[in-house]
Coordinates of C-alpha atoms in Angstrom, one line a residue:
X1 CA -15.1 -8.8 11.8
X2 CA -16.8 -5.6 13.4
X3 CA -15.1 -6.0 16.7
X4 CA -11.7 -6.3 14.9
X5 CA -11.9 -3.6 12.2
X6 CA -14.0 -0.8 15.1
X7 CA -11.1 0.1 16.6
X8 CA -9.2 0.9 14.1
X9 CA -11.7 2.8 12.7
X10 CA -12.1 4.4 16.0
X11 CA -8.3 5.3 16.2
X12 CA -8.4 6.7 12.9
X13 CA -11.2 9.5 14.1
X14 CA -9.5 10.1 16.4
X15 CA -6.6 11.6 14.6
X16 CA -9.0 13.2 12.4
X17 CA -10.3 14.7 15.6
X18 CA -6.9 15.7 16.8
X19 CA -6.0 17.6 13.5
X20 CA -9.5 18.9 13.6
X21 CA -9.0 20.2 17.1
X22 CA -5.4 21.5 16.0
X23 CA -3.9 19.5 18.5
X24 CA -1.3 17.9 16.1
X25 CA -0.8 19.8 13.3
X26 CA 0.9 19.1 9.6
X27 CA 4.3 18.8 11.3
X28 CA 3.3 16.0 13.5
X29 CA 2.3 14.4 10.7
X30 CA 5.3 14.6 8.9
X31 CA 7.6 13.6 12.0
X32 CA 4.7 10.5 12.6
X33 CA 5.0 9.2 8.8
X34 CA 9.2 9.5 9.7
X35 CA 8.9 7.4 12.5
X36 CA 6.1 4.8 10.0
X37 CA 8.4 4.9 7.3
X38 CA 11.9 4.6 8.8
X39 CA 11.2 2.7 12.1
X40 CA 7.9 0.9 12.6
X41 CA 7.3 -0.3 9.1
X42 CA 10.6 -1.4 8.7
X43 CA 10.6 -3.6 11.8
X44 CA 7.1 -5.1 11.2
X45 CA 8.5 -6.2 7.6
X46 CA 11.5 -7.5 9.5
X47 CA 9.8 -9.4 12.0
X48 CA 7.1 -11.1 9.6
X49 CA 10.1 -12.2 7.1
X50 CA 12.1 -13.5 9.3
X51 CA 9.7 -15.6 11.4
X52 CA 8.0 -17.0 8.6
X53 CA 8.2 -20.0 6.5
X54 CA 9.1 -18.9 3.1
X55 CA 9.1 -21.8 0.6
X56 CA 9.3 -21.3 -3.5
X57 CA 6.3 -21.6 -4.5
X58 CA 5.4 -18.2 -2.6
X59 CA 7.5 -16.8 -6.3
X60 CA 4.3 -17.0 -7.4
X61 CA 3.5 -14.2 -5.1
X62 CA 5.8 -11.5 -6.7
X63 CA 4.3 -12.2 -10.1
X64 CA 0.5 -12.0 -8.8
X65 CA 1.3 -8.7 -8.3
X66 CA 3.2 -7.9 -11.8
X67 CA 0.2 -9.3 -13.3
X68 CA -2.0 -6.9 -11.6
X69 CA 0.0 -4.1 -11.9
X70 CA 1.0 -4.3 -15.5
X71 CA -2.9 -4.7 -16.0
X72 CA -4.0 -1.9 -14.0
X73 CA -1.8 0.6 -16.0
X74 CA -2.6 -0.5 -19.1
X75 CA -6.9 0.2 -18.0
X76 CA -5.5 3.4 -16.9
X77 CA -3.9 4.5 -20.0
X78 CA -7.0 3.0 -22.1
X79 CA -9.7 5.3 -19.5
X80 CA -7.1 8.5 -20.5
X81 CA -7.8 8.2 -24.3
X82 CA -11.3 8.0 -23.7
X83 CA -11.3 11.0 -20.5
X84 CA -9.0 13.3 -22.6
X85 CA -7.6 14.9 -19.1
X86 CA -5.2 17.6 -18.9
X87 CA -1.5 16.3 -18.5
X88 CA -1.4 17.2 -14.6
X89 CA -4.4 15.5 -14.0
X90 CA -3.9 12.8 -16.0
X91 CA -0.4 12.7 -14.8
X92 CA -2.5 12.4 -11.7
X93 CA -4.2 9.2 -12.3
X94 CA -1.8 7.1 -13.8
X95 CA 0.8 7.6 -10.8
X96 CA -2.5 6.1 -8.1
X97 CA -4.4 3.8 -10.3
X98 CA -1.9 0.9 -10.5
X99 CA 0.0 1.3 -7.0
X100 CA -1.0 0.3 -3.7
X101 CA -0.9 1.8 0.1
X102 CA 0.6 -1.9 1.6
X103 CA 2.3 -0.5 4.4
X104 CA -0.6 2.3 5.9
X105 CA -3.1 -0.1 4.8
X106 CA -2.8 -3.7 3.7
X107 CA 0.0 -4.6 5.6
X108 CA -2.1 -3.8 9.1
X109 CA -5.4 -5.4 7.3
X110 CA -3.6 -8.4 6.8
X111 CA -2.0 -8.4 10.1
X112 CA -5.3 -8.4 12.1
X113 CA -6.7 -10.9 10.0
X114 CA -4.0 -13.0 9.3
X115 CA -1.4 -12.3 11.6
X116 CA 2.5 -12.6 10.8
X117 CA 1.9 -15.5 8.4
X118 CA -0.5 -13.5 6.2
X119 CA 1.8 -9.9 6.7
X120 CA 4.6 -11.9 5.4
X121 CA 2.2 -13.0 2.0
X122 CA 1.3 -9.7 1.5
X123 CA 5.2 -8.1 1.7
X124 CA 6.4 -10.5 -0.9
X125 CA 3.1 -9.3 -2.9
X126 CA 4.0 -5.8 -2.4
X127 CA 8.0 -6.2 -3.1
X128 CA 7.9 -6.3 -7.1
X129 CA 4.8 -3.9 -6.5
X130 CA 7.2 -1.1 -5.2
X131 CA 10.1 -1.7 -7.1
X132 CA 7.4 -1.4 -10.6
X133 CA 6.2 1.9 -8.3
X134 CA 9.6 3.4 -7.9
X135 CA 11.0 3.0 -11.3
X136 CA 8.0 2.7 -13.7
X137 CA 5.8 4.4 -11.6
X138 CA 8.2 6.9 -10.7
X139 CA 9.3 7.5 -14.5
X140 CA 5.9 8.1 -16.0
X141 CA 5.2 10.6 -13.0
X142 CA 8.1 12.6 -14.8
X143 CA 7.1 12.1 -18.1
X144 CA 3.8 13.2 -17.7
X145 CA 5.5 16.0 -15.7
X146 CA 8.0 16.4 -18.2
X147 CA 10.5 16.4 -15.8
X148 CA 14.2 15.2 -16.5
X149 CA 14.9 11.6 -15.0
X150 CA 18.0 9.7 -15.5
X151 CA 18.6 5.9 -14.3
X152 CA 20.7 7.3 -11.7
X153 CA 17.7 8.9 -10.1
X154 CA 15.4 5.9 -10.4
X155 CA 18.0 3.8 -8.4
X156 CA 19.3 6.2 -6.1
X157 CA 15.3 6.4 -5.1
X158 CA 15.0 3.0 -4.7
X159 CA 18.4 2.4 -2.6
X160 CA 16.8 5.6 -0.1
X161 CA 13.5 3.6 0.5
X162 CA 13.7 1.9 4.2
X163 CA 10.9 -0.7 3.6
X164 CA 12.6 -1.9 0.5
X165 CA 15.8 -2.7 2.8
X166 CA 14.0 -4.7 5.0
X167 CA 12.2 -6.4 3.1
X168 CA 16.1 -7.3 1.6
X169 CA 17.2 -7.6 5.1
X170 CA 14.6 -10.2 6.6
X171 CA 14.6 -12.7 3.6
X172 CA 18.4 -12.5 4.1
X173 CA 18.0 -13.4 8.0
X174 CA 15.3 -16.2 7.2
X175 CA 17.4 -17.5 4.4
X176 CA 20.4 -17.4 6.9
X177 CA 18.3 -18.2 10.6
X178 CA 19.8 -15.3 12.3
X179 CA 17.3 -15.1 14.4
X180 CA 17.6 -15.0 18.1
X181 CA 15.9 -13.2 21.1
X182 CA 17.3 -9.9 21.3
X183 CA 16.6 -8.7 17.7
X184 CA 12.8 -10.5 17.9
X185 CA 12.3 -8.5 21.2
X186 CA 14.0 -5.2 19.6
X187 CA 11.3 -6.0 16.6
X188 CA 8.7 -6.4 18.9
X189 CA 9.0 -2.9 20.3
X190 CA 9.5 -1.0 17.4
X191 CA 6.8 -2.7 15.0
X192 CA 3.9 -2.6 17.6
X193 CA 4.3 0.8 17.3
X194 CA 3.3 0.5 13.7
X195 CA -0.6 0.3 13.7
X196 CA -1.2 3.1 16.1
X197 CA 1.1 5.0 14.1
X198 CA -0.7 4.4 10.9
X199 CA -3.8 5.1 12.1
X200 CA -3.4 8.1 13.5
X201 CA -1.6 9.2 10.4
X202 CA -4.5 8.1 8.1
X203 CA -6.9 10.1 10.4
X204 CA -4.6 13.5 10.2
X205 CA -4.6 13.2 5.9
X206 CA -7.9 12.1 5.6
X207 CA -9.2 15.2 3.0
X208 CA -11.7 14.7 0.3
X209 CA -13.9 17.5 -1.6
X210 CA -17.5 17.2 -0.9
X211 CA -18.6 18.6 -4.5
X212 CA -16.5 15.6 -6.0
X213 CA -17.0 13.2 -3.3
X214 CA -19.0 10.9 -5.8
X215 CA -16.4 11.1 -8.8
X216 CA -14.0 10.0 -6.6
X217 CA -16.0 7.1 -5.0
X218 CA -16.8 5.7 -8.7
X219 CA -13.2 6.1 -9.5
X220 CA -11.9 4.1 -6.3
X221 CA -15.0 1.6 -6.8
X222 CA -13.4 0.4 -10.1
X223 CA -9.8 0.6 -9.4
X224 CA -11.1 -2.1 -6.4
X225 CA -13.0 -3.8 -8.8
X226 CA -10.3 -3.9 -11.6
X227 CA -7.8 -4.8 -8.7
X228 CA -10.0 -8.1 -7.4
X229 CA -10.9 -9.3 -11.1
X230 CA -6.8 -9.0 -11.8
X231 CA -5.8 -10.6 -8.4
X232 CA -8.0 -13.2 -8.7
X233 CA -7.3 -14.5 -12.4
X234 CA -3.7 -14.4 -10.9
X235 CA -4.5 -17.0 -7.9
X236 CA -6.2 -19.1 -10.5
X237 CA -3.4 -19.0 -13.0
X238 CA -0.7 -19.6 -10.2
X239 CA -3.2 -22.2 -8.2
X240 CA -2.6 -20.1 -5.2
X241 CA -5.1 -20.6 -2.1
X242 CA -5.6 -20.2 1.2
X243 CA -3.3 -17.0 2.5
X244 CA -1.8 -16.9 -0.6
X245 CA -4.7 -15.9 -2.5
X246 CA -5.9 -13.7 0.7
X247 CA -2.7 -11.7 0.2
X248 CA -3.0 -11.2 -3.5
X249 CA -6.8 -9.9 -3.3
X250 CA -5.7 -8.1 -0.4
X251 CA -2.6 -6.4 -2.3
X252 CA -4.2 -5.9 -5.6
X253 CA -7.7 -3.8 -4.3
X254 CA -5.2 -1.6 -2.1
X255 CA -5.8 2.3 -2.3
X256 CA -3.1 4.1 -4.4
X257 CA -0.3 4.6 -2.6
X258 CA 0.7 7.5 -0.4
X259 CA 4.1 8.4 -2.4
X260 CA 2.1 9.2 -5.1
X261 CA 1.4 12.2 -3.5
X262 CA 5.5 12.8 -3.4
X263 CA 5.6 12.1 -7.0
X264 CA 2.9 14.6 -8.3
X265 CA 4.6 17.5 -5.3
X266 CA 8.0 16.9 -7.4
X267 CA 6.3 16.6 -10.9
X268 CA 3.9 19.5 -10.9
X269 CA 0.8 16.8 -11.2
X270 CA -2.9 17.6 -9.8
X271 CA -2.1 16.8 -6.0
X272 CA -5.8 17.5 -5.2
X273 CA -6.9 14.8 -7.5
X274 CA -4.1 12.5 -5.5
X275 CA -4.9 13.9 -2.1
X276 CA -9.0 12.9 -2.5
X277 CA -8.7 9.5 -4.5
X278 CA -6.2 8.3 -1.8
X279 CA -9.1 9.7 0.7
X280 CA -12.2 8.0 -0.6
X281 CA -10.0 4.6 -1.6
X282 CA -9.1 4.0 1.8
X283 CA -12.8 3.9 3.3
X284 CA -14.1 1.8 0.8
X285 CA -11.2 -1.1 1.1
X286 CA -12.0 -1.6 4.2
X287 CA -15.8 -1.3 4.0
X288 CA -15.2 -4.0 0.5
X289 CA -12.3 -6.0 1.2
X290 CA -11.8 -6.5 4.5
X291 CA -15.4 -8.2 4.9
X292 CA -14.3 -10.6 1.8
X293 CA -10.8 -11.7 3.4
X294 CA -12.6 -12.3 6.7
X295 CA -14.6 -14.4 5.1
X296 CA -11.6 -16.4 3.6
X297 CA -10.2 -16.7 6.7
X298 CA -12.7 -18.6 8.1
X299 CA -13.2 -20.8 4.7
X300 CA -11.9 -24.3 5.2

């Protein structure tokens, strides 16, 4: 499990060298999260959905991740009453605690354990995931914000999001077995791309105060913790095993997810909270939860 989780370790100091170095800058790092969000990510969600073999009991999927998603927002809004935060901060947390970084994070996790089989499990985890994100998510960002927010603006925000197409667009090629050689080869350039890209791009935003290091650590410990207990009374009320129940641990220990970040910029929320939780989650899954789904891998 070392040899396969070094390098990307590796790749991701080295962007943190590069920005370090000033080599790339914050610009590069927007244009390489452009080319991740509306190119490679896209494509690997394409690729895994329409090679795979989708049946319907993965449904159950989907509603592992409700389950844990509902659950982790409702801890989050029962650690608020007791915290008593300020609204931006608190704004803050509830906007990271029940989402999850699939695409920067499990998606490639998955991949390099599982390979297209598992990064197809983990999509259809992750689909009502960012749908609850961009509309519940989304609204209680504004709330807390006390932004305006109209239906209009919920959907218009999901119908701009590229993975959400995809993931639309390769259960419809599956479902219809469009697929021939050009478009896999097309797919295969563009989405093997996608984990360099990442990588790179989770090296270059990597940022966490030092003073605060160890509230943050604690605070990503039990989102992990929360996540694994929810995922796994999921796989035992759905009977899900094997891949299945890798994907839904996988999904629900994920880091929060990086358009929180977008959400507290446009609502006024604590972006330093967002920035540094995001920072010390991501470590952590993959020092905690990658270890545990190698292991499942090689269970019988």
């Amino acid at each position: 499990m070392l040899i396969q989780l070094l390098p990307m370790i590796l790749m991701g100091c080295l962007g943190f060298g590069l920005r370090r170095a000033k080599i790339l800058d914050p610009s590069d790092a927007s244009t390489i999260g452009k080319l991740i969000t509306h190119l490679a990510l896209p494509a690997v969600i394409l690729r895994a959905l329409a090679t795979a073999n989708l049946t319907p009991e993965l449904i159950y999927l989907p509603l592992s991740a409700l389950v844990v998603v509902i659950g982790l927002t409702t801890i989050a809004f029962i650690g608020l009453r007791w915290l008593r935060w300020e609204k931006p901060k608190a704004g803050a947390l509830i906007t990271t605690f029940p989402t999850f970084e699939g695409g920067a994070v499990g998606y490639p996790v998955m991949l390099l354990i599982f390979g297209d089989g598992g990064l197809s499990r983990i999509v259809l985890f992750d689909l009502a995931q960012a749908i609850y994100l961009l509309t519940v998510v989304y609204c209680l960002a504004a709330w807390f914000g006390q932004a305006g927010i109209t239906g209009r603006t919920v959907i218009l925000k999901l119908a701009q999001t590229p993975f959400f197409w995809a993931i639309v667009l390769g259960l419809i090629i599956n479902v219809l077995s469009w697929q021939n050689d050009l478009l896999l080869g097309l797919l295969n350039i563009a989405g093997d791309s996608f984990l360099l890209l990442v990588l790179l791009l989770l090296g270059m935003e990597f940022q966490v105060q030092l003073s605060s290091m160890g509230g943050y650590v604690l605070l990503a410990l039990v989102k992990i913790g929360c996540g694994l207990s929810l995922g796994w009374a999921a796989t035992q009320a759905f009977g899900l095993q094997g891949v299945e129940q890798a994907a839904v641990l996988a999904g629900a220990a994920l880091p929060p997810s990086m358009l929180t970040l977008l959400f507290a910029q446009e609502n006024n929320l604590d972006t330093r909270f967002v920035i540094s939780f995001i920072s010390a989650a991501v470590p952590l899954y993959l020092a905690v939860v990658a270890p545990l789904l190698a292991h499942l891998a090689l269970s019988p």
